[in-house]
CSV table of C-alpha atoms and ligand atoms in Angstrom, one decimal:
chain,number,residue,atom,x,y,z
G,19,MET,CA,-22.9,-1.2,-21.9
G,20,LEU,CA,-20.3,1.3,-20.8
G,21,PHE,CA,-20.0,-0.6,-17.5
G,22,SER,CA,-19.1,-3.9,-18.9
G,23,ALA,CA,-16.7,-2.3,-21.3
G,24,LEU,CA,-14.9,-0.7,-18.4
G,25,VAL,CA,-14.6,-4.3,-16.6
G,26,LEU,CA,-13.6,-6.1,-19.5
G,27,LEU,CA,-10.9,-3.6,-20.5
G,28,SER,CA,-9.4,-3.5,-16.8
G,29,TYR,CA,-9.2,-7.3,-17.0
G,30,LEU,CA,-7.5,-7.4,-20.3
G,31,SER,CA,-5.1,-4.9,-19.6
G,32,ASP,CA,-3.7,-6.7,-16.7
G,33,LEU,CA,-1.4,-8.6,-19.0
G,34,HIS,CA,0.6,-5.8,-20.4
G,35,ILE,CA,0.2,-2.0,-19.9
G,36,VAL,CA,2.3,0.6,-22.1
G,37,SER,CA,1.7,4.0,-20.7
G,38,GLY,CA,3.7,6.2,-22.9
G,39,SER,CA,6.2,6.1,-25.6
G,40,SER,CA,9.0,7.0,-23.0
G,41,CYS,CA,8.2,4.3,-20.5
G,42,ALA,CA,7.7,0.5,-21.1
G,43,CYS,CA,5.6,-1.4,-18.4
G,44,SER,CA,5.3,-5.2,-17.8
G,45,HIS,CA,3.7,-7.5,-15.6
G,46,VAL,CA,6.0,-9.4,-13.2
G,47,THR,CA,5.5,-12.1,-10.5
G,48,ILE,CA,8.0,-12.5,-7.6
G,49,PRO,CA,8.0,-15.5,-5.3
G,50,VAL,CA,8.6,-14.6,-1.7
G,51,HIS,CA,9.2,-16.6,1.2
G,52,VAL,CA,7.3,-15.3,4.3
G,53,ASP,CA,8.2,-16.7,8.0
G,54,ALA,CA,6.3,-14.6,10.3
G,55,LEU,CA,4.4,-14.9,13.8
G,56,VAL,CA,0.8,-13.8,13.7
G,57,PRO,CA,-1.6,-13.4,16.5
G,58,THR,CA,-4.0,-16.2,16.9
G,59,ASP,CA,-6.6,-13.7,17.3
G,60,PRO,CA,-6.9,-11.8,13.6
G,61,THR,CA,-8.4,-9.0,15.2
G,62,ASP,CA,-5.7,-8.1,17.4
G,63,ALA,CA,-5.2,-4.4,16.9
G,64,PHE,CA,-1.2,-4.6,17.5
G,65,ALA,CA,-1.0,-7.6,15.0
G,66,GLY,CA,0.5,-9.5,17.8
G,67,LEU,CA,3.3,-6.8,18.4
G,68,GLN,CA,2.6,-6.5,22.1
G,69,ILE,CA,2.3,-10.2,23.1
G,70,ASN,CA,5.7,-10.7,24.8
G,71,ALA,CA,8.7,-8.9,23.7
G,72,SER,CA,8.5,-7.4,20.2
G,73,SER,CA,12.2,-8.6,19.8
G,74,VAL,CA,11.0,-12.2,19.2
G,75,PHE,CA,8.8,-10.6,16.6
G,76,GLN,CA,10.7,-10.9,13.2
G,77,VAL,CA,10.4,-11.5,9.6
G,78,ASN,CA,12.6,-13.7,7.5
G,79,THR,CA,16.2,-12.3,7.4
G,80,ASP,CA,18.6,-14.0,9.8
G,81,ALA,CA,16.4,-12.8,12.8
G,82,PHE,CA,15.4,-15.4,15.4
G,83,VAL,CA,12.1,-16.9,14.9
G,84,PRO,CA,11.3,-19.6,17.3
G,85,THR,CA,10.6,-22.9,15.8
G,86,ASP,CA,7.6,-23.2,18.2
G,87,PRO,CA,5.7,-20.0,18.5
G,88,THR,CA,3.8,-21.3,21.5
G,89,GLU,CA,7.2,-21.2,23.5
G,90,VAL,CA,6.6,-17.5,23.1
G,91,SER,CA,3.1,-17.3,23.5
G,92,PRO,CA,-0.1,-19.3,23.0
G,93,ASP,CA,-1.6,-16.1,21.2
G,94,LEU,CA,0.8,-16.5,18.4
G,95,ARG,CA,1.2,-18.7,15.6
G,96,ARG,CA,3.9,-19.3,12.9
G,97,VAL,CA,3.1,-18.7,8.9
G,98,ASN,CA,5.8,-20.1,7.1
G,99,GLU,CA,4.8,-20.1,3.4
G,100,THR,CA,6.0,-19.1,-0.2
G,101,TYR,CA,3.6,-16.6,-2.0
G,102,ASP,CA,3.9,-15.1,-5.5
G,103,ILE,CA,3.4,-11.4,-5.4
G,104,ALA,CA,2.3,-9.7,-8.8
G,105,GLY,CA,2.7,-6.6,-9.8
G,106,THR,CA,3.4,-4.0,-12.8
G,107,PHE,CA,7.1,-2.9,-13.3
G,108,CYS,CA,7.6,0.4,-15.2
G,109,ARG,CA,10.8,2.1,-16.3
G,110,PRO,CA,12.0,5.0,-18.6
G,111,ASP,CA,13.2,3.6,-22.1
G,112,VAL,CA,16.1,5.6,-21.4
G,113,PRO,CA,16.8,5.7,-17.5
G,114,SER,CA,18.8,8.8,-16.7
G,115,PRO,CA,22.2,7.7,-15.2
G,116,GLN,CA,21.6,9.5,-11.9
G,117,ASN,CA,18.1,7.9,-11.3
G,118,ALA,CA,18.8,4.4,-13.0
G,119,ASP,CA,19.7,2.8,-9.4
G,120,VAL,CA,16.6,3.9,-7.9
G,121,ILE,CA,13.0,2.1,-7.8
G,122,GLN,CA,9.7,3.1,-6.0
G,123,LEU,CA,8.1,0.3,-4.6
G,124,LEU,CA,4.3,1.3,-4.6
G,125,VAL,CA,1.9,-0.1,-2.2
G,126,HIS,CA,-2.0,0.2,-2.6
G,127,GLY,CA,-4.6,0.5,0.3
G,128,PHE,CA,-7.4,-1.6,1.6
G,129,THR,CA,-9.6,-3.1,-1.3
G,130,TYR,CA,-7.5,-1.5,-3.8
G,131,SER,CA,-4.8,-3.0,-6.0
G,132,SER,CA,-1.7,-2.2,-8.1
G,133,GLU,CA,-4.4,-0.4,-10.4
G,134,TYR,CA,-4.3,2.6,-8.0
G,135,TRP,CA,-1.1,3.8,-9.1
G,136,SER,CA,-2.0,3.2,-12.8
G,137,PRO,CA,-5.6,2.8,-13.8
G,138,SER,CA,-5.7,0.4,-16.6
G,139,VAL,CA,-8.8,2.2,-18.6
G,140,ALA,CA,-7.6,4.7,-21.4
G,141,GLU,CA,-9.9,7.3,-20.1
G,142,PHE,CA,-8.0,7.5,-16.7
G,143,ARG,CA,-4.5,6.8,-17.9
G,144,ASN,CA,-3.6,10.5,-16.9
G,145,TYR,CA,-4.1,9.6,-13.4
G,146,SER,CA,-1.3,7.1,-13.5
G,147,TYR,CA,1.5,8.0,-10.8
G,148,ALA,CA,3.6,5.2,-12.3
G,149,ALA,CA,3.4,7.1,-15.9
G,150,PHE,CA,4.0,10.6,-14.0
G,151,SER,CA,7.0,9.3,-12.2
G,152,CYS,CA,8.4,7.2,-15.2
G,153,GLU,CA,8.3,10.4,-17.5
G,154,ARG,CA,10.4,12.0,-14.9
G,155,GLY,CA,13.2,9.3,-14.9
G,156,PHE,CA,11.9,6.9,-12.1
G,157,ALA,CA,11.0,3.4,-12.2
G,158,SER,CA,8.7,1.9,-10.1
G,159,LEU,CA,7.0,-1.4,-9.3
G,160,ALA,CA,3.2,-1.4,-8.0
G,161,ILE,CA,2.6,-4.7,-6.3
G,162,ASP,CA,-1.0,-6.4,-5.4
G,163,GLN,CA,-0.8,-7.2,-1.7
G,164,LEU,CA,-0.8,-10.6,-0.4
G,165,GLY,CA,-4.4,-11.9,-1.1
G,166,VAL,CA,-5.0,-9.1,-3.5
G,167,GLY,CA,-5.3,-9.0,-7.3
G,168,LEU,CA,-3.1,-11.5,-9.0
G,169,SER,CA,-1.1,-12.2,-6.0
G,170,SER,CA,-1.4,-15.3,-4.1
G,171,ARG,CA,-4.5,-15.5,-2.0
G,172,PRO,CA,-4.2,-17.9,1.1
G,173,SER,CA,-7.5,-19.8,1.6
G,174,ASP,CA,-7.5,-18.8,5.2
G,175,PRO,CA,-7.6,-15.1,5.4
G,176,SER,CA,-6.3,-15.0,9.0
G,177,ASP,CA,-3.0,-15.9,7.2
G,178,VAL,CA,-3.3,-12.3,5.6
G,179,GLN,CA,-2.4,-10.0,8.7
G,180,PHE,CA,0.1,-7.2,9.1
G,181,PRO,CA,2.9,-9.4,9.8
G,182,THR,CA,2.7,-11.6,6.8
G,183,SER,CA,1.6,-8.8,4.3
G,184,ALA,CA,4.3,-6.6,5.5
G,185,ALA,CA,7.0,-9.3,5.2
G,186,ALA,CA,5.8,-10.1,1.7
G,187,ILE,CA,6.5,-6.3,0.9
G,188,SER,CA,10.1,-6.5,2.4
G,189,GLU,CA,10.8,-9.6,0.7
G,190,VAL,CA,9.8,-8.0,-2.7
G,191,ALA,CA,11.9,-5.1,-1.8
G,192,ARG,CA,15.0,-7.4,-1.0
G,193,HIS,CA,14.5,-9.2,-4.1
G,194,LEU,CA,14.6,-5.6,-6.1
G,195,LYS,CA,18.0,-5.1,-4.5
G,196,SER,CA,19.7,-8.5,-4.8
G,197,ALA,CA,18.2,-9.9,-8.1
G,198,SER,CA,17.3,-8.8,-11.7
G,199,ILE,CA,13.5,-8.2,-12.1
G,200,LEU,CA,13.5,-8.5,-15.9
G,201,PRO,CA,16.4,-9.5,-18.2
G,202,GLY,CA,18.8,-6.6,-18.6
G,203,VAL,CA,17.9,-4.8,-15.6
G,204,PRO,CA,20.4,-4.9,-13.0
G,205,PRO,CA,19.3,-5.0,-9.2
G,206,PHE,CA,18.4,-1.8,-7.8
G,207,LYS,CA,20.3,0.2,-5.2
G,208,LYS,CA,18.0,2.4,-3.7
G,209,ILE,CA,14.3,1.7,-3.1
G,210,ILE,CA,11.7,4.2,-2.0
G,211,GLY,CA,8.7,2.7,-0.5
G,212,ILE,CA,5.5,4.7,-1.3
G,213,GLY,CA,2.3,3.8,0.2
G,214,HIS,CA,-1.2,4.6,0.1
G,215,SER,CA,-3.4,4.2,3.5
G,216,VAL,CA,-3.2,0.9,4.5
G,217,GLY,CA,-0.3,0.4,2.2
G,218,SER,CA,1.5,3.2,4.2
G,219,ALA,CA,0.5,1.3,7.5
G,220,LEU,CA,2.3,-1.8,6.1
G,221,LEU,CA,5.5,-0.2,5.2
G,222,THR,CA,5.3,1.6,8.9
G,223,PHE,CA,4.8,-1.9,10.4
G,224,ASN,CA,7.9,-3.0,8.6
G,225,SER,CA,9.8,-0.1,10.1
G,226,ILE,CA,8.7,-0.9,13.3
G,227,VAL,CA,9.7,-4.6,13.1
G,228,GLU,CA,12.9,-4.3,10.9
G,229,GLY,CA,14.1,-0.8,12.4
G,230,THR,CA,17.6,-0.4,11.2
G,231,ARG,CA,17.7,-3.3,9.4
G,232,SER,CA,15.1,-2.0,7.0
G,233,VAL,CA,15.6,-2.7,3.3
G,234,PHE,CA,14.1,0.5,2.3
G,235,ASP,CA,16.1,3.8,2.0
G,236,GLY,CA,13.2,6.1,2.1
G,237,LEU,CA,9.4,6.1,2.7
G,238,ILE,CA,6.6,8.2,1.5
G,239,LEU,CA,3.4,7.7,3.2
G,240,THR,CA,0.4,8.9,1.8
G,241,ALA,CA,-3.0,9.0,3.0
G,242,LEU,CA,-2.1,8.1,6.5
G,243,LEU,CA,-1.9,9.5,10.0
G,244,SER,CA,-1.3,7.5,13.1
G,245,VAL,CA,-4.3,5.6,14.3
G,246,GLN,CA,-4.7,5.4,18.2
G,247,PRO,CA,-6.3,2.2,19.4
G,248,GLY,CA,-9.7,2.2,20.3
G,249,THR,CA,-10.3,5.5,18.0
G,250,SER,CA,-13.1,5.0,15.5
G,251,PHE,CA,-11.8,6.4,12.2
G,252,ASN,CA,-13.9,7.5,9.2
G,253,ILE,CA,-13.1,4.7,7.0
G,254,PRO,CA,-15.7,2.3,5.5
G,255,LEU,CA,-13.2,-0.6,6.2
G,256,VAL,CA,-15.0,-3.7,6.8
G,257,GLY,CA,-18.3,-3.5,4.5
G,258,ILE,CA,-19.6,-6.6,3.1
G,259,THR,CA,-18.0,-9.9,2.6
G,260,ALA,CA,-16.4,-10.2,-0.7
G,261,GLN,CA,-18.7,-13.3,-1.3
G,262,GLU,CA,-22.0,-11.3,-1.1
G,263,ALA,CA,-20.6,-8.2,-2.9
G,264,ASN,CA,-19.8,-10.1,-6.1
G,265,PRO,CA,-20.9,-13.8,-5.9
G,266,ASP,CA,-19.6,-14.3,-9.8
G,267,ARG,CA,-16.1,-13.2,-8.9
G,268,TRP,CA,-15.6,-14.1,-5.2
G,269,GLY,CA,-18.5,-16.5,-4.4
G,270,SER,CA,-16.1,-19.3,-3.2
G,271,LEU,CA,-14.1,-17.5,-1.0
G,272,HIS,CA,-13.9,-17.6,2.9
G,273,PRO,CA,-16.3,-15.0,4.5
G,274,GLY,CA,-13.2,-13.6,6.1
G,275,TYR,CA,-12.4,-11.7,3.0
G,276,PHE,CA,-14.2,-8.4,2.7
G,277,THR,CA,-14.6,-5.5,0.4
G,278,THR,CA,-15.9,-1.8,0.7
G,279,GLU,CA,-19.5,-0.9,-0.5
G,280,ASN,CA,-19.7,2.9,-1.0
G,281,ARG,CA,-16.4,4.6,-1.7
G,282,SER,CA,-17.5,8.2,-1.8
G,283,LEU,CA,-15.7,8.7,1.6
G,284,PHE,CA,-12.5,8.1,-0.2
G,285,TYR,CA,-13.1,11.3,-2.3
G,286,PRO,CA,-13.2,14.9,-1.0
G,287,PRO,CA,-16.6,16.2,0.1
G,288,ASN,CA,-16.9,18.8,-2.6
G,289,ALA,CA,-18.2,16.6,-5.7
G,290,HIS,CA,-16.7,19.1,-8.0
G,291,SER,CA,-13.4,17.6,-7.0
G,292,TYR,CA,-13.3,14.6,-8.8
G,293,SER,CA,-15.0,13.1,-11.8
G,294,PRO,CA,-18.1,11.1,-11.2
G,295,ARG,CA,-17.0,8.3,-13.7
G,296,MET,CA,-13.9,7.7,-11.7
G,297,ILE,CA,-16.2,6.6,-8.9
G,298,ILE,CA,-17.8,4.3,-11.3
G,299,HIS,CA,-14.4,2.9,-12.4
G,300,ASP,CA,-13.4,2.7,-8.7
G,301,ASN,CA,-16.2,0.6,-7.9
G,302,PHE,CA,-15.7,-1.6,-10.8
G,303,THR,CA,-12.0,-2.3,-10.1
G,304,LYS,CA,-12.2,-2.7,-6.2
G,305,ASP,CA,-10.6,-5.8,-4.8
G,306,LEU,CA,-10.8,-7.2,-1.4
G,307,GLY,CA,-8.8,-7.6,2.1
G,308,SER,CA,-9.0,-9.5,5.1
G,309,ILE,CA,-10.3,-8.3,8.4
G,310,SER,CA,-6.9,-8.2,10.1
G,311,ILE,CA,-5.8,-5.5,7.4
G,312,ALA,CA,-8.6,-3.3,8.4
G,313,MET,CA,-8.2,-4.1,12.0
G,314,GLN,CA,-4.2,-3.6,12.6
G,315,LEU,CA,-4.1,0.0,11.7
G,316,PRO,CA,-3.3,0.9,15.6
G,317,THR,CA,0.0,-0.7,15.0
G,318,THR,CA,0.7,2.9,13.3
G,319,SER,CA,0.5,4.3,16.8
G,320,LEU,CA,4.0,2.7,18.0
G,321,GLU,CA,7.4,4.1,17.7
G,322,ALA,CA,9.8,3.0,14.8
G,323,GLU,CA,13.3,3.0,14.9
G,324,TYR,CA,13.7,3.2,11.3
G,325,THR,CA,16.7,5.2,10.3
G,326,GLY,CA,15.9,6.2,6.4
G,327,ALA,CA,14.1,9.4,5.4
G,328,VAL,CA,10.4,9.7,6.1
G,329,ALA,CA,7.6,11.8,4.4
G,330,LYS,CA,3.8,12.0,4.9
G,331,VAL,CA,1.6,13.4,2.6
G,332,ILE,CA,-2.1,13.8,3.6
G,333,GLY,CA,-4.9,15.5,1.7
G,334,SER,CA,-6.7,18.6,3.3
G,335,GLU,CA,-9.8,16.8,2.2
G,336,ASP,CA,-9.0,13.2,3.6
G,337,ARG,CA,-12.4,12.4,5.1
G,338,SER,CA,-10.7,9.5,7.0
G,339,PHE,CA,-7.9,11.7,8.6
G,340,CYS,CA,-8.4,15.6,8.2
G,341,VAL,CA,-11.9,16.6,7.5
G,342,GLY,CA,-13.9,17.3,10.7
G,343,THR,CA,-11.1,16.2,12.8
G,344,GLY,CA,-9.1,19.4,13.2
G,345,ARG,CA,-5.8,17.3,12.9
G,346,CYS,CA,-4.7,18.7,9.8
G,347,ASP,CA,-5.3,22.5,10.4
G,348,ASP,CA,-2.1,23.4,12.2
G,349,VAL,CA,0.5,21.7,9.9
G,350,VAL,CA,3.5,22.4,12.2
G,351,ALA,CA,1.7,20.8,15.1
G,352,LEU,CA,0.6,17.8,13.0
G,353,ARG,CA,4.3,17.5,11.5
G,354,ALA,CA,5.8,17.3,15.3
G,355,ALA,CA,3.1,14.8,16.4
G,356,GLU,CA,3.4,12.5,13.7
G,357,GLY,CA,7.3,12.9,13.6
G,358,ALA,CA,7.7,12.1,17.2
G,359,LEU,CA,6.9,8.3,16.2
G,360,TRP,CA,9.9,8.6,13.9
G,361,PRO,CA,12.7,9.4,16.3
G,362,ALA,CA,15.5,7.8,14.6
G,363,ALA,CA,14.7,8.8,11.0
G,364,LYS,CA,17.2,10.7,9.1
G,365,SER,CA,14.7,13.2,8.1
G,366,PHE,CA,11.0,13.6,8.7
G,367,ASP,CA,8.5,16.0,6.8
G,368,LEU,CA,4.7,16.0,6.5
G,369,VAL,CA,2.9,17.7,3.8
G,370,VAL,CA,-1.0,18.7,3.9
G,371,ALA,CA,-1.8,18.5,0.2
G,372,GLN,CA,-4.5,21.3,-0.2
G,373,GLY,CA,-7.7,20.0,-2.1
G,374,SER,CA,-6.7,16.4,-2.1
G,375,GLY,CA,-9.1,13.5,-0.7
G,376,HIS,CA,-7.9,10.1,0.8
G,377,ASP,CA,-7.5,8.8,-2.6
G,378,MET,CA,-5.3,11.5,-3.8
G,379,ASN,CA,-4.2,9.7,-7.1
G,380,LEU,CA,-7.7,9.8,-8.3
G,381,ASP,CA,-9.4,13.3,-7.8
G,382,PHE,CA,-8.6,16.5,-9.8
G,383,PHE,CA,-5.8,17.3,-7.3
G,384,ALA,CA,-3.8,14.3,-8.5
G,385,ARG,CA,-1.1,16.1,-10.6
G,386,GLU,CA,-0.1,18.5,-7.6
G,387,ALA,CA,0.1,15.4,-5.3
G,388,PHE,CA,2.0,13.4,-7.7
G,389,ALA,CA,4.4,16.5,-8.2
G,390,THR,CA,5.1,16.5,-4.4
G,391,LEU,CA,5.8,12.7,-4.4
G,392,VAL,CA,8.2,13.2,-6.9
G,393,GLU,CA,10.1,16.0,-5.3
G,394,PHE,CA,10.5,13.8,-2.3
G,395,VAL,CA,11.7,10.7,-4.3
G,396,GLU,CA,14.0,13.1,-5.9
G,397,ARG,CA,15.5,14.3,-2.4
G,398,PHE,CA,15.5,10.7,-1.1
G,399,SER,CA,17.5,9.6,-4.0
G,400,ARG,CA,20.3,12.0,-3.4
G,401,LEU,CA,20.5,11.1,0.5
D,24,NAG,C1,4.8,-15.0,26.7
D,24,NAG,O1,3.3,-14.6,27.3
D,24,NAG,C2,2.9,-15.8,27.8
D,24,NAG,C3,1.5,-15.6,28.4
D,24,NAG,O2,0.7,-14.8,27.2
D,24,NAG,C4,3.7,-16.9,28.6
D,24,NAG,O3,3.0,-18.0,29.2
D,24,NAG,C5,5.2,-16.9,28.4
D,24,NAG,O4,5.8,-17.6,29.2
D,24,NAG,C6,5.6,-15.7,27.8
D,24,NAG,N1,6.9,-15.9,27.0
D,24,NAG,C7,8.0,-15.1,27.2
D,24,NAG,C8,9.2,-15.7,26.6
D,24,NAG,O5,8.0,-14.3,27.9
D,25,NAG,C1,9.8,-23.2,6.7
D,25,NAG,O1,9.5,-23.1,5.4
D,25,NAG,C2,10.9,-23.6,4.7
D,25,NAG,C3,10.7,-23.6,3.2
D,25,NAG,O2,9.5,-24.2,2.9
D,25,NAG,C4,11.3,-24.9,5.3
D,25,NAG,O3,12.6,-25.5,4.6
D,25,NAG,C5,11.5,-24.9,6.8
D,25,NAG,O4,11.7,-26.2,7.2
D,25,NAG,C6,10.2,-24.3,7.3
D,25,NAG,N1,10.4,-24.2,8.8
D,25,NAG,C7,9.6,-24.8,9.8
D,25,NAG,C8,10.0,-24.7,11.0
D,25,NAG,O5,8.7,-25.4,9.4
D,26,NAG,C1,-7.0,13.9,-16.6
D,26,NAG,O1,-7.9,14.7,-17.6
D,26,NAG,C2,-9.1,15.1,-17.4
D,26,NAG,C3,-9.7,15.6,-18.7
D,26,NAG,O2,-8.8,16.4,-19.3
D,26,NAG,C4,-8.8,16.1,-16.3
D,26,NAG,O3,-10.2,16.5,-15.9
D,26,NAG,C5,-8.1,15.5,-15.1
D,26,NAG,O4,-8.0,16.5,-14.1
D,26,NAG,C6,-6.7,14.8,-15.4
D,26,NAG,N1,-6.3,14.3,-14.3
D,26,NAG,C7,-5.1,14.2,-13.8
D,26,NAG,C8,-4.5,13.4,-12.8
D,26,NAG,O5,-4.4,15.0,-14.6
D,27,NAG,C1,-22.6,6.7,-1.2
D,27,NAG,O1,-22.8,7.4,0.0
D,27,NAG,C2,-23.0,9.1,-0.2
D,27,NAG,C3,-23.0,9.5,1.1
D,27,NAG,O2,-22.1,9.0,1.9
D,27,NAG,C4,-24.4,8.9,-1.1
D,27,NAG,O3,-24.4,10.5,-1.3
D,27,NAG,C5,-24.3,8.4,-2.2
D,27,NAG,O4,-25.5,8.5,-3.0
D,27,NAG,C6,-24.0,7.1,-2.0
D,27,NAG,N1,-23.7,6.2,-3.3
D,27,NAG,C7,-24.2,5.0,-3.4
D,27,NAG,C8,-24.1,4.6,-5.1
D,27,NAG,O5,-25.1,4.4,-2.8
D,28,NAG,C1,-20.5,-1.5,-8.3
D,28,NAG,O1,-20.2,-2.7,-9.2
D,28,NAG,C2,-21.1,-3.7,-9.0
D,28,NAG,C3,-20.5,-4.9,-9.5
D,28,NAG,O2,-19.1,-5.2,-9.2
D,28,NAG,C4,-22.3,-3.3,-9.6
D,28,NAG,O3,-23.2,-4.5,-9.3
D,28,NAG,C5,-22.9,-2.1,-8.9
D,28,NAG,O4,-24.2,-1.9,-9.4
D,28,NAG,C6,-21.9,-1.1,-8.9
D,28,NAG,N1,-22.5,0.2,-8.2
D,28,NAG,C7,-22.2,1.3,-8.7
D,28,NAG,C8,-22.9,2.3,-7.9
D,28,NAG,O5,-21.9,1.5,-9.9
């Protein structure tokens, strides 16, 4: 009974979410044109970046994309499509003049959706980063990645790879700077990308490919450390085909779309650190992803010539990256190791959020994590 009520609520509230008296949120859809080269092998760990010169590997803009990718390599193919990217846009009713030009673009992780930034069920509304940051004066747009939630889902999951998913995110960001997202809302001047897990990896990918041309003024990358190729990491990435997991909802999808089964690894090892009811909600609101989105994380081991400000925030109890790895014990050493991949960044910082797990928005340490994120947003907005 409770379970079905949760499901129903989460679908209904997709239409319009009002998170508080001082903030208004609405559902938006942004059409984006994606023109990118993807590897013909969707499990290529470097997403095609190491096939020939990376300089030919460009998304949209005015960059060179060869008409015939086979001129570059038979191992690449071109995806040239227009997609709808759905999202929830929130802004303070009365934006403070100093923050009115700034928007946060929020990018969820693998098998999550824009719900990660703003749970739609009333019981978990206080876990909403969109509401937390809005109450502190900052607008946000939480998008559903390509293929996820209410965004376009290509029938062929091998069209959903790091190059295409990341390009769709950049295109949304360009749209936010060049066009009005809603009547009466002027284009924004500053965009801070905030990612969670694979969402952080997609923002990293854009920084690698676009470098100094990036549209983002700052990046806050949560729940992600660089992934070396060939390392196994403790993420239940590819669990089960979406078809098998939920035949009613996803029965007709290509078996190249996957979802995660048991999500307890996304929470801290100490079961007193989160609500058991959150795990139930999490299970009922899970979404899907393509195999590429799970397999192309090693792109995060490459250097980015990005010149904006960068911060990483990782939970001390993140079982994918910290618990049992020793990586997060020496924060100074970790900051230096991760910062080395961002040699041109205006600034690089890394915070280990004590107590937080991989899904740092969804456990009892969420508010501390939110405060850390807003501090970075404030700092990056002034740069
Ligand atoms: C790219 O590599 C392929 C082999 O994978 C080779 O045939 C082709 O000539 C290379 N193209 C360029 C532009 O270097
Ligand atoms: C890419 O798509 C655009 C828009 O649909 C189209 O105008 C263009 O001709 C396409 N380019 C190629 C090389 O197919
Ligand atoms: C939300 O409220 C519940 C119940 O008061 C509390 O246990 C939880 O820590 C709160 N979560 C956040 C993110 O504030
Ligand atoms: C999920 O896995 C954990 C251990 O990893 C286990 O304790 C728990 O019972 C599992 N939950 C379900 C619903 O299978
Ligand atoms: C997770 O949700 C599915 C329906 O999407 C349900 O069949 C399953 O029992 C749920 N599992 C748990 C542990 O709640």
